[in-house]
CSV table of C-alpha atoms in Angstrom, one decimal:
chain,number,residue,atom,x,y,z
S,11,MET,CA,-26.4,-8.8,-11.5
S,12,ARG,CA,-24.8,-10.3,-9.4
S,13,ILE,CA,-21.2,-8.6,-9.2
S,14,LEU,CA,-18.2,-10.0,-6.6
S,15,LEU,CA,-15.8,-8.3,-5.7
S,16,VAL,CA,-12.3,-9.7,-5.2
S,17,LYS,CA,-8.8,-9.0,-3.6
S,18,PRO,CA,-6.3,-12.0,-3.8
S,19,LYS,CA,-4.1,-13.9,-1.2
S,20,PRO,CA,-0.2,-13.1,-2.4
S,21,ARG,CA,1.8,-15.8,-2.9
S,22,LEU,CA,5.0,-14.3,-1.1
S,23,GLU,CA,6.4,-15.2,1.9
S,24,THR,CA,7.4,-11.7,2.1
S,25,ILE,CA,4.5,-10.1,2.3
S,26,ILE,CA,2.0,-13.4,3.7
S,27,SER,CA,4.8,-13.3,7.2
S,28,LEU,CA,3.5,-10.1,8.2
S,29,LYS,CA,-0.7,-10.8,7.6
S,30,PRO,CA,0.0,-10.7,11.2
S,31,LEU,CA,1.6,-8.0,12.4
S,32,ILE,CA,-0.1,-5.4,9.2
S,33,PHE,CA,-3.5,-6.6,8.0
S,34,MET,CA,-5.3,-4.3,6.2
S,35,GLU,CA,-8.9,-3.5,5.3
S,36,PRO,CA,-9.5,-4.0,1.1
S,37,LEU,CA,-10.7,-0.2,0.4
S,38,GLU,CA,-10.5,-0.4,-2.9
S,39,LEU,CA,-13.5,-2.6,-3.5
S,40,GLY,CA,-15.3,-0.6,-1.2
S,41,TYR,CA,-15.2,2.1,-3.4
S,42,ILE,CA,-15.6,0.7,-6.2
S,43,ALA,CA,-18.8,-0.7,-4.9
S,44,ALA,CA,-20.4,2.6,-4.2
S,45,VAL,CA,-20.3,3.5,-7.5
S,46,VAL,CA,-22.4,0.3,-8.4
S,47,PRO,CA,-26.4,1.5,-9.4
S,48,PRO,CA,-29.0,-0.2,-6.9
S,49,GLY,CA,-30.2,-2.8,-8.0
S,50,HIS,CA,-28.1,-5.3,-7.9
S,51,GLU,CA,-26.5,-7.6,-5.4
S,52,VAL,CA,-22.7,-6.6,-4.8
S,53,LYS,CA,-20.4,-9.2,-2.0
S,54,VAL,CA,-16.9,-8.6,-1.6
S,55,LEU,CA,-14.0,-11.7,-1.4
S,56,ASP,CA,-11.3,-11.2,0.6
S,57,LEU,CA,-8.9,-14.3,-0.5
S,58,ARG,CA,-5.8,-13.2,1.7
S,59,LEU,CA,-8.6,-14.4,5.0
S,60,ALA,CA,-9.1,-17.6,3.3
S,61,GLU,CA,-7.6,-20.9,5.3
S,62,LYS,CA,-7.6,-23.3,3.0
S,63,ASN,CA,-5.9,-22.7,-1.0
S,64,GLN,CA,-7.6,-19.5,-1.8
S,65,PHE,CA,-8.7,-21.1,-5.6
S,66,GLU,CA,-10.7,-23.0,-4.2
S,67,LEU,CA,-12.9,-21.1,-2.2
S,68,PHE,CA,-12.8,-19.0,-5.4
S,69,SER,CA,-14.4,-22.5,-7.1
S,70,GLU,CA,-16.9,-22.3,-4.3
S,71,LYS,CA,-18.0,-18.7,-4.0
S,72,ILE,CA,-18.2,-18.4,-7.5
S,73,ASN,CA,-20.3,-21.2,-8.3
S,74,SER,CA,-22.6,-20.7,-5.3
S,75,PHE,CA,-22.7,-16.8,-5.9
S,76,LYS,CA,-22.7,-17.1,-9.8
S,77,PRO,CA,-21.6,-13.0,-10.7
S,78,ASP,CA,-22.7,-11.6,-13.9
S,79,ILE,CA,-19.2,-9.6,-12.8
S,80,ILE,CA,-15.9,-10.3,-11.6
S,81,GLY,CA,-13.7,-7.1,-10.5
S,82,PHE,CA,-10.1,-8.1,-9.6
S,83,SER,CA,-7.9,-5.1,-8.2
S,84,ALA,CA,-4.1,-6.4,-7.3
S,85,TYR,CA,-0.7,-4.8,-6.0
S,86,THR,CA,1.8,-5.6,-9.2
S,87,HIS,CA,3.1,-8.7,-7.6
S,88,GLU,CA,-0.1,-10.3,-7.1
S,89,ALA,CA,-1.2,-10.7,-11.1
S,90,SER,CA,0.2,-13.5,-11.8
S,91,ILE,CA,-2.0,-14.8,-9.4
S,92,VAL,CA,-5.3,-13.0,-11.2
S,93,LYS,CA,-4.7,-14.1,-15.1
S,94,GLN,CA,-5.1,-17.8,-12.6
S,95,LEU,CA,-8.3,-16.9,-10.7
S,96,ALA,CA,-9.6,-15.4,-14.2
S,97,ALA,CA,-8.9,-18.1,-15.7
S,98,LEU,CA,-10.7,-20.5,-13.5
S,99,ALA,CA,-13.5,-18.1,-13.5
S,100,LYS,CA,-14.3,-18.9,-17.2
S,101,LYS,CA,-13.6,-22.4,-16.5
S,102,ASN,CA,-16.8,-21.8,-14.1
S,103,LEU,CA,-18.3,-19.5,-15.9
S,104,GLU,CA,-18.3,-19.1,-19.6
S,105,ASN,CA,-20.1,-15.7,-19.5
S,106,THR,CA,-18.7,-14.1,-16.6
S,107,PHE,CA,-17.6,-10.7,-17.2
S,108,VAL,CA,-14.0,-10.4,-15.9
S,109,VAL,CA,-12.5,-7.2,-14.9
S,110,THR,CA,-8.9,-6.0,-13.5
S,111,GLY,CA,-7.9,-2.7,-12.2
S,112,GLY,CA,-5.4,-1.0,-9.7
S,113,HIS,CA,-1.8,0.2,-10.0
S,114,HIS,CA,-1.0,-2.8,-12.2
S,115,ALA,CA,-3.6,-1.9,-14.8
S,116,THR,CA,-3.5,1.3,-14.7
S,117,ILE,CA,0.6,1.7,-15.6
S,118,LEU,CA,0.9,-2.6,-17.6
S,119,PRO,CA,-2.6,-2.7,-18.7
S,120,TYR,CA,-0.5,-5.0,-21.6
S,121,ASP,CA,-0.2,-7.5,-19.1
S,122,TYR,CA,-3.3,-7.8,-18.4
S,123,ASN,CA,-4.4,-8.4,-22.3
S,124,ILE,CA,-5.3,-12.2,-22.2
S,125,PRO,CA,-8.7,-14.0,-23.0
S,126,CYS,CA,-9.8,-14.9,-19.7
S,127,ILE,CA,-10.5,-10.9,-19.1
S,128,ASP,CA,-12.5,-8.9,-20.9
S,129,ALA,CA,-12.0,-5.4,-19.4
S,130,ILE,CA,-9.0,-3.3,-17.7
S,131,VAL,CA,-10.5,-0.3,-15.4
S,132,ARG,CA,-7.7,1.8,-15.4
S,133,GLY,CA,-6.9,4.9,-13.2
S,134,GLU,CA,-9.0,5.4,-10.2
S,135,GLY,CA,-12.2,3.6,-11.6
S,136,THR,CA,-15.0,4.1,-10.0
S,137,ARG,CA,-16.4,6.4,-12.9
S,138,ALA,CA,-15.9,3.6,-15.4
S,139,PHE,CA,-16.5,0.8,-13.6
S,140,GLY,CA,-19.7,2.3,-12.8
S,141,GLU,CA,-20.3,3.4,-16.1
S,142,LEU,CA,-19.6,-0.4,-17.1
S,143,VAL,CA,-21.8,-2.1,-15.0
S,144,GLY,CA,-24.5,0.4,-16.6
S,145,ARG,CA,-24.2,-0.9,-19.9
S,146,ILE,CA,-23.8,-3.9,-18.9
S,147,SER,CA,-26.8,-4.9,-17.4
S,148,GLU,CA,-28.7,-2.8,-20.2
S,149,GLY,CA,-27.7,-5.3,-22.8
S,150,TRP,CA,-25.9,-2.2,-23.8
S,151,GLU,CA,-22.3,-2.1,-26.0
S,152,PRO,CA,-20.1,-1.9,-22.9
S,153,TYR,CA,-17.2,-0.4,-25.8
S,154,GLY,CA,-15.4,3.0,-25.9
S,155,ILE,CA,-16.0,3.7,-21.9
S,156,PRO,CA,-13.0,6.8,-20.8
S,157,ASP,CA,-10.2,4.5,-19.0
S,158,VAL,CA,-11.1,1.2,-19.6
S,159,LEU,CA,-9.5,-1.0,-22.3
S,160,PHE,CA,-11.0,-4.1,-23.9
S,161,THR,CA,-8.9,-7.3,-24.5
S,162,GLY,CA,-8.1,-9.6,-27.3
S,163,ASP,CA,-8.4,-7.8,-31.1
S,164,LYS,CA,-10.8,-5.0,-29.6
S,165,PHE,CA,-7.0,-3.5,-27.1
S,166,GLU,CA,-6.1,-1.0,-27.6
S,167,SER,CA,-2.1,-0.6,-28.0
S,168,ASP,CA,-1.7,3.2,-29.0
S,169,LYS,CA,-3.5,4.2,-25.2
S,170,VAL,CA,-1.2,1.5,-23.2
S,171,ALA,CA,0.9,5.1,-22.5
S,172,ILE,CA,-1.6,7.3,-21.9
S,173,LEU,CA,-2.4,8.0,-18.6
S,174,PRO,CA,-6.3,8.3,-17.1
S,175,GLU,CA,-6.6,11.8,-15.9
S,176,TYR,CA,-7.5,11.8,-11.9
S,177,PRO,CA,-11.4,12.5,-11.5
S,178,ASP,CA,-12.6,16.0,-9.4
S,179,MET,CA,-12.2,14.5,-5.9
S,180,ALA,CA,-15.6,16.1,-5.0
S,181,ALA,CA,-16.6,13.0,-7.8
S,182,ILE,CA,-15.2,9.7,-5.5
S,183,PRO,CA,-17.4,8.4,-3.6
S,184,VAL,CA,-17.4,7.5,-0.3
S,185,PRO,CA,-16.3,3.6,0.0
S,186,ARG,CA,-19.0,1.1,1.0
S,187,ARG,CA,-17.7,-0.5,3.9
S,188,ASP,CA,-20.4,-2.6,5.3
S,189,LEU,CA,-19.5,-5.2,2.6
S,190,TRP,CA,-16.3,-6.4,5.2
S,191,ASN,CA,-16.1,-7.3,9.4
S,192,TYR,CA,-13.6,-4.9,10.6
S,193,GLU,CA,-13.1,-7.4,13.0
S,194,ASN,CA,-10.5,-9.4,10.2
S,195,TYR,CA,-8.5,-6.3,10.4
S,196,SER,CA,-5.4,-4.7,12.7
S,197,CYS,CA,-2.4,-3.6,12.3
S,198,ILE,CA,0.3,-2.9,15.8
S,199,TRP,CA,-0.2,0.7,16.1
S,200,PRO,CA,3.2,2.9,16.7
S,201,ALA,CA,3.1,4.9,19.6
S,202,GLU,CA,5.7,6.1,21.7
S,203,LYS,CA,4.0,5.1,24.6
S,204,HIS,CA,1.9,2.4,25.0
S,205,THR,CA,0.8,2.8,29.0
S,206,GLU,CA,-3.3,1.7,29.6
S,207,LEU,CA,-2.7,-2.3,28.9
S,208,LYS,CA,-4.6,-2.1,25.5
S,209,THR,CA,-4.4,-4.0,22.8
S,210,ILE,CA,-1.4,-3.0,20.1
S,211,PHE,CA,-3.4,-4.1,17.2
S,212,PRO,CA,-6.8,-2.2,17.3
S,213,SER,CA,-9.0,-2.9,14.2
S,214,VAL,CA,-8.4,0.5,12.0
S,215,ALA,CA,-9.7,1.7,9.4
S,216,LEU,CA,-8.1,3.4,5.9
S,217,LEU,CA,-9.3,6.9,5.0
S,218,ARG,CA,-8.2,9.2,1.9
S,219,THR,CA,-8.2,13.0,2.8
S,220,SER,CA,-6.0,14.0,-0.5
S,221,TYR,CA,-4.8,12.5,-3.2
S,222,GLY,CA,-0.9,12.7,-5.2
S,223,CYS,CA,2.2,14.2,-4.9
S,224,PRO,CA,3.9,17.2,-5.7
S,225,MET,CA,8.0,15.8,-5.3
S,226,ASP,CA,9.5,13.7,-8.0
S,227,CYS,CA,11.2,10.8,-6.2
S,228,SER,CA,12.7,8.5,-8.8
S,229,PHE,CA,11.4,5.1,-8.1
S,230,CYS,CA,8.0,6.8,-6.9
S,231,VAL,CA,5.4,6.9,-9.6
S,232,VAL,CA,2.8,8.7,-8.0
S,233,PRO,CA,3.6,12.2,-9.6
S,234,ARG,CA,3.5,11.1,-12.7
S,235,LEU,CA,0.3,9.5,-11.9
S,236,SER,CA,-0.9,12.7,-10.4
S,237,GLY,CA,0.7,15.5,-12.8
S,238,ARG,CA,2.7,16.6,-9.5
S,239,ARG,CA,-0.4,17.1,-7.9
S,240,HIS,CA,-2.2,17.5,-3.9
S,241,LEU,CA,-5.3,17.3,-4.0
S,242,THR,CA,-7.7,17.3,-1.0
S,243,ARG,CA,-11.1,16.5,-0.8
S,244,ASP,CA,-13.2,18.5,1.0
S,245,VAL,CA,-13.3,19.2,4.5
S,246,ASN,CA,-16.6,18.8,5.8
S,247,LYS,CA,-17.1,15.0,3.9
S,248,ILE,CA,-13.8,13.7,5.3
S,249,THR,CA,-15.0,14.3,9.1
S,250,ASP,CA,-18.2,13.2,8.0
S,251,GLU,CA,-16.6,10.1,7.0
S,252,ILE,CA,-14.5,9.6,10.5
S,253,SER,CA,-16.7,10.2,11.9
S,254,SER,CA,-19.1,7.4,10.8
S,255,LEU,CA,-16.0,5.2,11.0
S,256,LYS,CA,-16.7,2.4,13.7
S,257,PRO,CA,-12.5,1.5,14.6
S,258,ASP,CA,-11.5,4.2,17.0
S,259,ASN,CA,-8.4,4.4,15.0
S,260,VAL,CA,-7.6,5.7,11.6
S,261,TYR,CA,-4.9,4.8,8.9
S,262,PHE,CA,-4.3,8.1,6.8
S,263,CYS,CA,-3.6,6.3,3.5
S,264,ASP,CA,-2.7,9.5,1.8
S,265,ASP,CA,1.0,9.8,-1.0
S,266,GLU,CA,1.6,13.1,2.2
S,267,THR,CA,-1.3,14.1,4.6
S,268,PHE,CA,0.6,17.4,5.1
S,269,SER,CA,1.4,18.8,1.9
S,270,ASN,CA,-0.9,21.5,2.0
S,271,SER,CA,-1.0,23.2,5.4
S,272,GLU,CA,-4.2,24.8,4.7
S,273,HIS,CA,-6.2,22.2,4.2
S,274,ILE,CA,-4.8,20.0,6.6
S,275,VAL,CA,-5.4,22.8,9.5
S,276,LYS,CA,-8.8,23.1,8.4
S,277,LEU,CA,-9.7,19.3,9.4
S,278,ALA,CA,-8.3,19.5,13.0
S,279,GLU,CA,-10.1,22.5,13.4
S,280,ALA,CA,-13.2,20.7,12.2
S,281,ILE,CA,-11.9,17.5,13.6
S,282,LYS,CA,-11.8,19.5,17.6
S,283,SER,CA,-14.5,21.4,16.7
S,284,ARG,CA,-17.1,18.5,16.0
S,285,ARG,CA,-14.9,17.0,19.0
S,286,ILE,CA,-14.4,13.6,17.1
S,287,ASN,CA,-12.3,11.6,19.3
S,288,LYS,CA,-10.1,9.0,17.5
S,289,ARG,CA,-6.0,8.6,16.8
S,290,TYR,CA,-4.5,8.7,14.1
S,291,PHE,CA,-1.3,7.4,12.0
S,292,ALA,CA,-0.2,9.8,8.2
S,293,TRP,CA,2.6,9.7,6.5
S,294,ALA,CA,4.6,12.6,6.3
S,295,ARG,CA,7.5,14.5,4.9
S,296,SER,CA,10.9,15.4,6.8
S,297,THR,CA,11.1,18.9,4.6
S,298,THR,CA,7.3,19.1,5.8
S,299,VAL,CA,8.2,18.2,9.6
S,300,LEU,CA,11.1,21.0,9.7
S,301,ARG,CA,8.3,23.7,7.5
S,302,LYS,CA,5.4,23.3,9.9
S,303,PRO,CA,6.0,21.3,13.5
S,304,ASP,CA,3.3,23.7,15.0
S,305,ILE,CA,0.9,21.8,12.3
S,306,PHE,CA,2.6,18.5,13.6
S,307,LYS,CA,1.1,19.9,17.2
S,308,LEU,CA,-1.9,20.6,16.7
S,309,TRP,CA,-2.3,17.6,15.5
S,310,ARG,CA,-0.9,15.7,17.9
S,311,ASP,CA,-3.2,17.4,20.1
S,312,ILE,CA,-6.6,15.6,18.3
S,313,GLY,CA,-5.1,12.9,18.4
S,314,LEU,CA,-2.0,11.8,15.6
S,315,ASP,CA,0.0,9.6,17.2
S,316,ALA,CA,2.6,8.4,14.6
S,317,VAL,CA,3.8,9.6,11.0
S,318,PHE,CA,6.2,7.5,8.8
S,319,LEU,CA,8.8,9.6,7.1
S,320,GLY,CA,10.6,8.2,4.1
S,321,PHE,CA,14.7,8.6,5.4
S,322,GLU,CA,15.4,6.4,2.9
S,323,ALA,CA,19.1,6.7,2.9
S,324,ILE,CA,22.1,7.4,5.1
S,325,THR,CA,23.8,9.8,3.4
S,326,ASP,CA,22.7,12.9,1.7
S,327,ALA,CA,24.3,11.5,-1.9
S,328,THR,CA,22.1,8.8,-2.1
S,329,LEU,CA,19.3,10.8,-1.5
S,330,LYS,CA,20.4,12.4,-4.1
S,331,SER,CA,20.9,9.7,-6.8
S,332,VAL,CA,17.7,9.3,-5.9
S,333,SER,CA,15.8,12.8,-6.2
S,334,LYS,CA,14.4,13.3,-2.7
S,335,HIS,CA,15.3,16.6,-2.1
S,336,SER,CA,15.7,16.5,1.4
S,337,THR,CA,19.5,15.7,3.2
S,338,VAL,CA,20.0,13.7,6.5
S,339,ALA,CA,20.2,16.5,8.8
S,340,ASP,CA,16.6,17.0,7.4
S,341,ASN,CA,15.8,13.7,8.4
S,342,GLU,CA,17.8,13.6,11.7
S,343,ASN,CA,15.4,17.2,13.2
S,344,ALA,CA,12.8,16.4,12.4
S,345,HIS,CA,12.3,12.7,14.0
S,346,ARG,CA,13.8,15.0,16.7
S,347,LEU,CA,10.5,17.2,16.4
S,348,MET,CA,8.7,14.0,16.8
S,349,ARG,CA,9.6,13.0,19.4
S,350,GLU,CA,9.7,16.1,21.3
S,351,SER,CA,5.4,16.9,20.3
S,352,GLY,CA,5.1,13.2,21.6
S,353,ILE,CA,4.8,11.8,17.8
S,354,ALA,CA,6.7,8.5,16.8
S,355,VAL,CA,7.7,8.0,13.8
S,356,VAL,CA,7.7,4.7,11.7
S,357,ALA,CA,10.5,5.4,10.0
S,358,GLY,CA,11.6,4.3,6.3
S,359,PHE,CA,14.9,3.1,4.4
S,360,MET,CA,16.1,1.6,1.4
S,361,VAL,CA,18.5,-1.0,0.8
S,362,MET,CA,19.9,-0.5,-2.3
S,363,PRO,CA,20.5,-3.5,-4.7
S,364,ASP,CA,24.2,-2.7,-5.1
S,365,PHE,CA,24.3,-3.1,-0.9
S,366,SER,CA,28.8,-4.0,-0.1
S,367,GLU,CA,29.0,-5.9,3.6
S,368,GLN,CA,30.6,-2.3,4.6
S,369,ASP,CA,27.3,-0.3,3.5
S,370,PHE,CA,24.9,-2.9,5.4
S,371,ASP,CA,27.3,-2.5,8.2
S,372,ALA,CA,27.3,1.2,7.9
S,373,MET,CA,23.3,1.5,8.1
S,374,GLU,CA,23.0,-1.1,11.3
S,375,ASN,CA,25.8,1.5,13.2
S,376,TYR,CA,23.1,4.4,12.2
S,377,ILE,CA,20.2,3.0,13.3
S,378,LYS,CA,21.8,1.8,16.6
S,379,ASN,CA,22.3,5.8,17.5
S,380,MET,CA,19.5,6.7,16.1
S,381,PRO,CA,16.2,7.4,18.7
S,382,SER,CA,13.9,4.9,19.0
S,383,ALA,CA,11.0,4.2,15.9
S,384,GLN,CA,9.4,2.1,14.2
S,385,PHE,CA,11.6,0.6,11.2
S,386,ASN,CA,10.5,0.2,7.8
S,387,ILE,CA,13.4,-1.1,5.7
S,388,THR,CA,12.4,-2.1,2.1
S,389,VAL,CA,14.6,-3.1,-0.9
S,390,CYS,CA,15.0,0.2,-3.4
S,391,THR,CA,12.8,-1.1,-5.9
S,392,PRO,CA,11.1,1.6,-8.4
S,393,SER,CA,7.1,1.9,-9.3
S,394,PRO,CA,6.5,0.1,-12.6
S,395,GLY,CA,6.0,3.7,-14.5
S,396,SER,CA,8.3,5.8,-12.2
S,397,SER,CA,11.8,7.5,-13.8
S,398,ALA,CA,13.8,4.4,-12.4
S,399,TRP,CA,11.8,2.2,-13.6
S,400,GLU,CA,12.6,2.9,-17.4
S,401,LYS,CA,15.9,3.6,-16.5
S,402,GLU,CA,16.3,0.2,-14.7
S,403,LYS,CA,14.3,-2.3,-16.6
S,404,ASP,CA,16.7,-3.3,-19.5
S,405,SER,CA,19.0,-4.7,-16.4
S,406,PHE,CA,15.9,-7.0,-14.3
S,407,VAL,CA,17.1,-10.1,-13.8
S,408,CYS,CA,14.3,-12.1,-13.1
S,409,ASN,CA,10.5,-11.3,-13.8
S,410,PRO,CA,9.7,-8.0,-12.3
S,411,PHE,CA,6.1,-8.1,-12.0
S,412,ASP,CA,5.8,-11.8,-9.4
S,413,LEU,CA,9.0,-9.9,-7.5
S,414,HIS,CA,7.6,-6.4,-6.8
S,415,ASP,CA,7.3,-6.5,-3.1
S,416,CYS,CA,9.3,-3.5,-2.6
S,417,MET,CA,11.5,-7.3,-0.8
S,418,HIS,CA,13.0,-8.7,-3.8
S,419,PRO,CA,16.1,-6.8,-6.1
S,420,LEU,CA,14.9,-6.7,-10.1
S,421,THR,CA,18.6,-5.6,-10.7
S,422,LYS,CA,21.9,-7.6,-9.5
S,423,THR,CA,22.9,-7.6,-6.1
S,424,ARG,CA,27.0,-6.9,-5.4
S,425,LEU,CA,26.7,-9.4,-2.6
S,426,PRO,CA,25.0,-13.1,-3.9
S,427,LEU,CA,21.7,-13.4,-2.9
S,428,LYS,CA,21.5,-15.6,0.5
S,429,LEU,CA,24.0,-13.4,1.4
S,430,PHE,CA,22.4,-10.2,0.8
S,431,TYR,CA,19.6,-11.9,2.2
S,432,GLU,CA,21.8,-12.8,5.6
S,433,ARG,CA,22.5,-8.8,6.0
S,434,PHE,CA,18.4,-7.4,5.0
S,435,ALA,CA,17.6,-9.7,7.3
S,436,ARG,CA,20.0,-8.5,10.2
S,437,LEU,CA,19.4,-4.8,9.8
S,438,VAL,CA,15.7,-5.8,10.0
S,439,SER,CA,16.1,-7.5,13.5
S,440,VAL,CA,18.2,-4.2,14.0
S,441,GLY,CA,15.6,-2.1,14.2
S,442,ALA,CA,13.6,-4.3,15.5
S,443,ALA,CA,15.2,-3.7,18.8
S,444,LYS,CA,14.7,0.1,18.9
S,445,ASN,CA,11.3,0.1,19.1
S,446,PRO,CA,9.1,2.2,21.2
S,447,LEU,CA,7.6,-0.8,22.5
S,448,ASN,CA,10.9,-2.2,23.8
S,449,SER,CA,10.8,1.0,25.9
S,450,PRO,CA,10.4,1.2,29.8
S,451,GLY,CA,6.7,2.1,31.0
S,452,ASN,CA,5.1,0.2,28.3
S,453,LYS,CA,1.7,-2.0,28.6
S,454,ILE,CA,1.6,-4.6,26.9
S,455,PRO,CA,-0.9,-7.7,26.9
S,456,LEU,CA,1.3,-10.5,27.0
S,457,ALA,CA,-1.0,-12.4,23.9
S,458,ASP,CA,-0.1,-8.9,22.0
S,459,LEU,CA,3.6,-9.6,23.0
S,460,GLY,CA,3.6,-13.2,21.7
S,461,ARG,CA,2.4,-12.6,18.5
S,462,VAL,CA,5.1,-9.5,18.0
S,463,LEU,CA,7.7,-11.8,18.5
S,464,SER,CA,6.5,-14.8,16.7
S,465,ALA,CA,5.6,-12.9,13.6
S,466,GLY,CA,9.0,-11.2,13.5
S,467,LYS,CA,10.8,-14.2,13.9
S,468,LYS,CA,8.5,-15.3,10.8
S,469,TYR,CA,9.0,-11.9,8.6
S,470,ALA,CA,12.6,-12.6,9.2
S,471,GLU,CA,13.1,-15.7,8.4
S,472,SER,CA,11.0,-15.8,5.4
S,473,LEU,CA,14.0,-12.7,4.5
S,474,ARG,CA,16.7,-15.0,5.1
S,475,ASN,CA,14.8,-17.9,2.5
S,476,ALA,CA,13.3,-14.6,0.2
S,477,TYR,CA,16.6,-15.8,-2.3
S,478,ASN,CA,15.2,-19.0,-3.4
S,479,ASP,CA,11.8,-16.5,-4.8
S,480,PHE,CA,14.3,-15.9,-7.5
S,481,PRO,CA,14.5,-18.9,-10.8
S,482,GLU,CA,17.8,-19.1,-11.7
S,483,ASN,CA,20.5,-20.1,-10.0
S,484,PRO,CA,20.4,-17.3,-7.6
S,485,GLU,CA,25.2,-17.3,-7.6
S,486,ASN,CA,23.9,-16.6,-11.7
S,487,LEU,CA,22.1,-13.3,-10.1
S,488,CYS,CA,25.0,-12.1,-8.9
């Protein structure tokens, strides 16, 4: 059989404008491809690379390849694009079997219960998709596979609220990275210093060392999906995978890389003993940094350049309101410890929909007085399935799927939307001025500097214009 795995191109300019700054490989499709039984032809179509209309490119691809199975994986804000592509697939190839998967399919499978989609794979998806392919290729009935819902008359609505259990980490395959070209994927690499006149946009590989998070932040669904567990992979398998990577820069896409001290120390020692020479970026909590500063120093010695720390807010009251279980002092101390260790910080902050101009002023002033960091500022947008989503969903003022990119408020803003986005864009610009790239002593290629400035300008413009993405008169939403 011929199997085509598809990553759609997003529709929102707030996402598209970030492509020059961060554009990562379609790792989820590599995992799915890895479980396809031998003897079948698998291709990955990353429509985010499309220079032309993605629907035209998709039609050309399916008409030439003629896949027996088409699989889509997408974020919630891309779900409407998946539906359009699925309809196009059925129009061109009536008998092709169309499958969807990913976070949206896992939490909100009813949204994909439409005629042009045949099956919805939920959860991690590797075992389920592999079994689905096996049954279809043998001509057997595909029904009854755990974690797979079928559409139409066979849709089991009583199973929607039952989330799949996460499989044994040992059962997760190594993703097939041979199905795409790494030259197409890169991101701006955070570091305290760039002193060697090398590109700051290296090719980057995504890699998982673990899954899940034991915390319960109100805006995040990961604890619910993982049962508030932190599951780790076998250290030898991780180091084998790292060694096999073509890029020298590795982005650990864990929910929290450093939760398990014993595991992460063993991994560092294994990397060191095997003399693996890579650069690393990972996510952590401020409280983890404070409890385990020596572990981060160990990782710095083997190549850890930066960590993402979710500071989120500038007051303890706001941190408590989202169940962050940290304080502003924790954030500031963690930031200091990282910089003292030579590790750059990507600082995550959230703007609340009910921000006043005084709230924006306060966050601007706070950021201006912070040490240098690469800032990642978003709108507080609860993940589907999170406790905040369940609490706020009756108050959403827009399509919560189409605008779910963490740049669009789903509930009413205190400020008029146009003013909200003017202040949001200004806040992002204040953060950009604090980037370590602006520090003296850096040696950065002129082409890379031009890329940063151009992309930053386009991103700020996309934020200022984001109020136009709302389907109603923006003034009626606040």
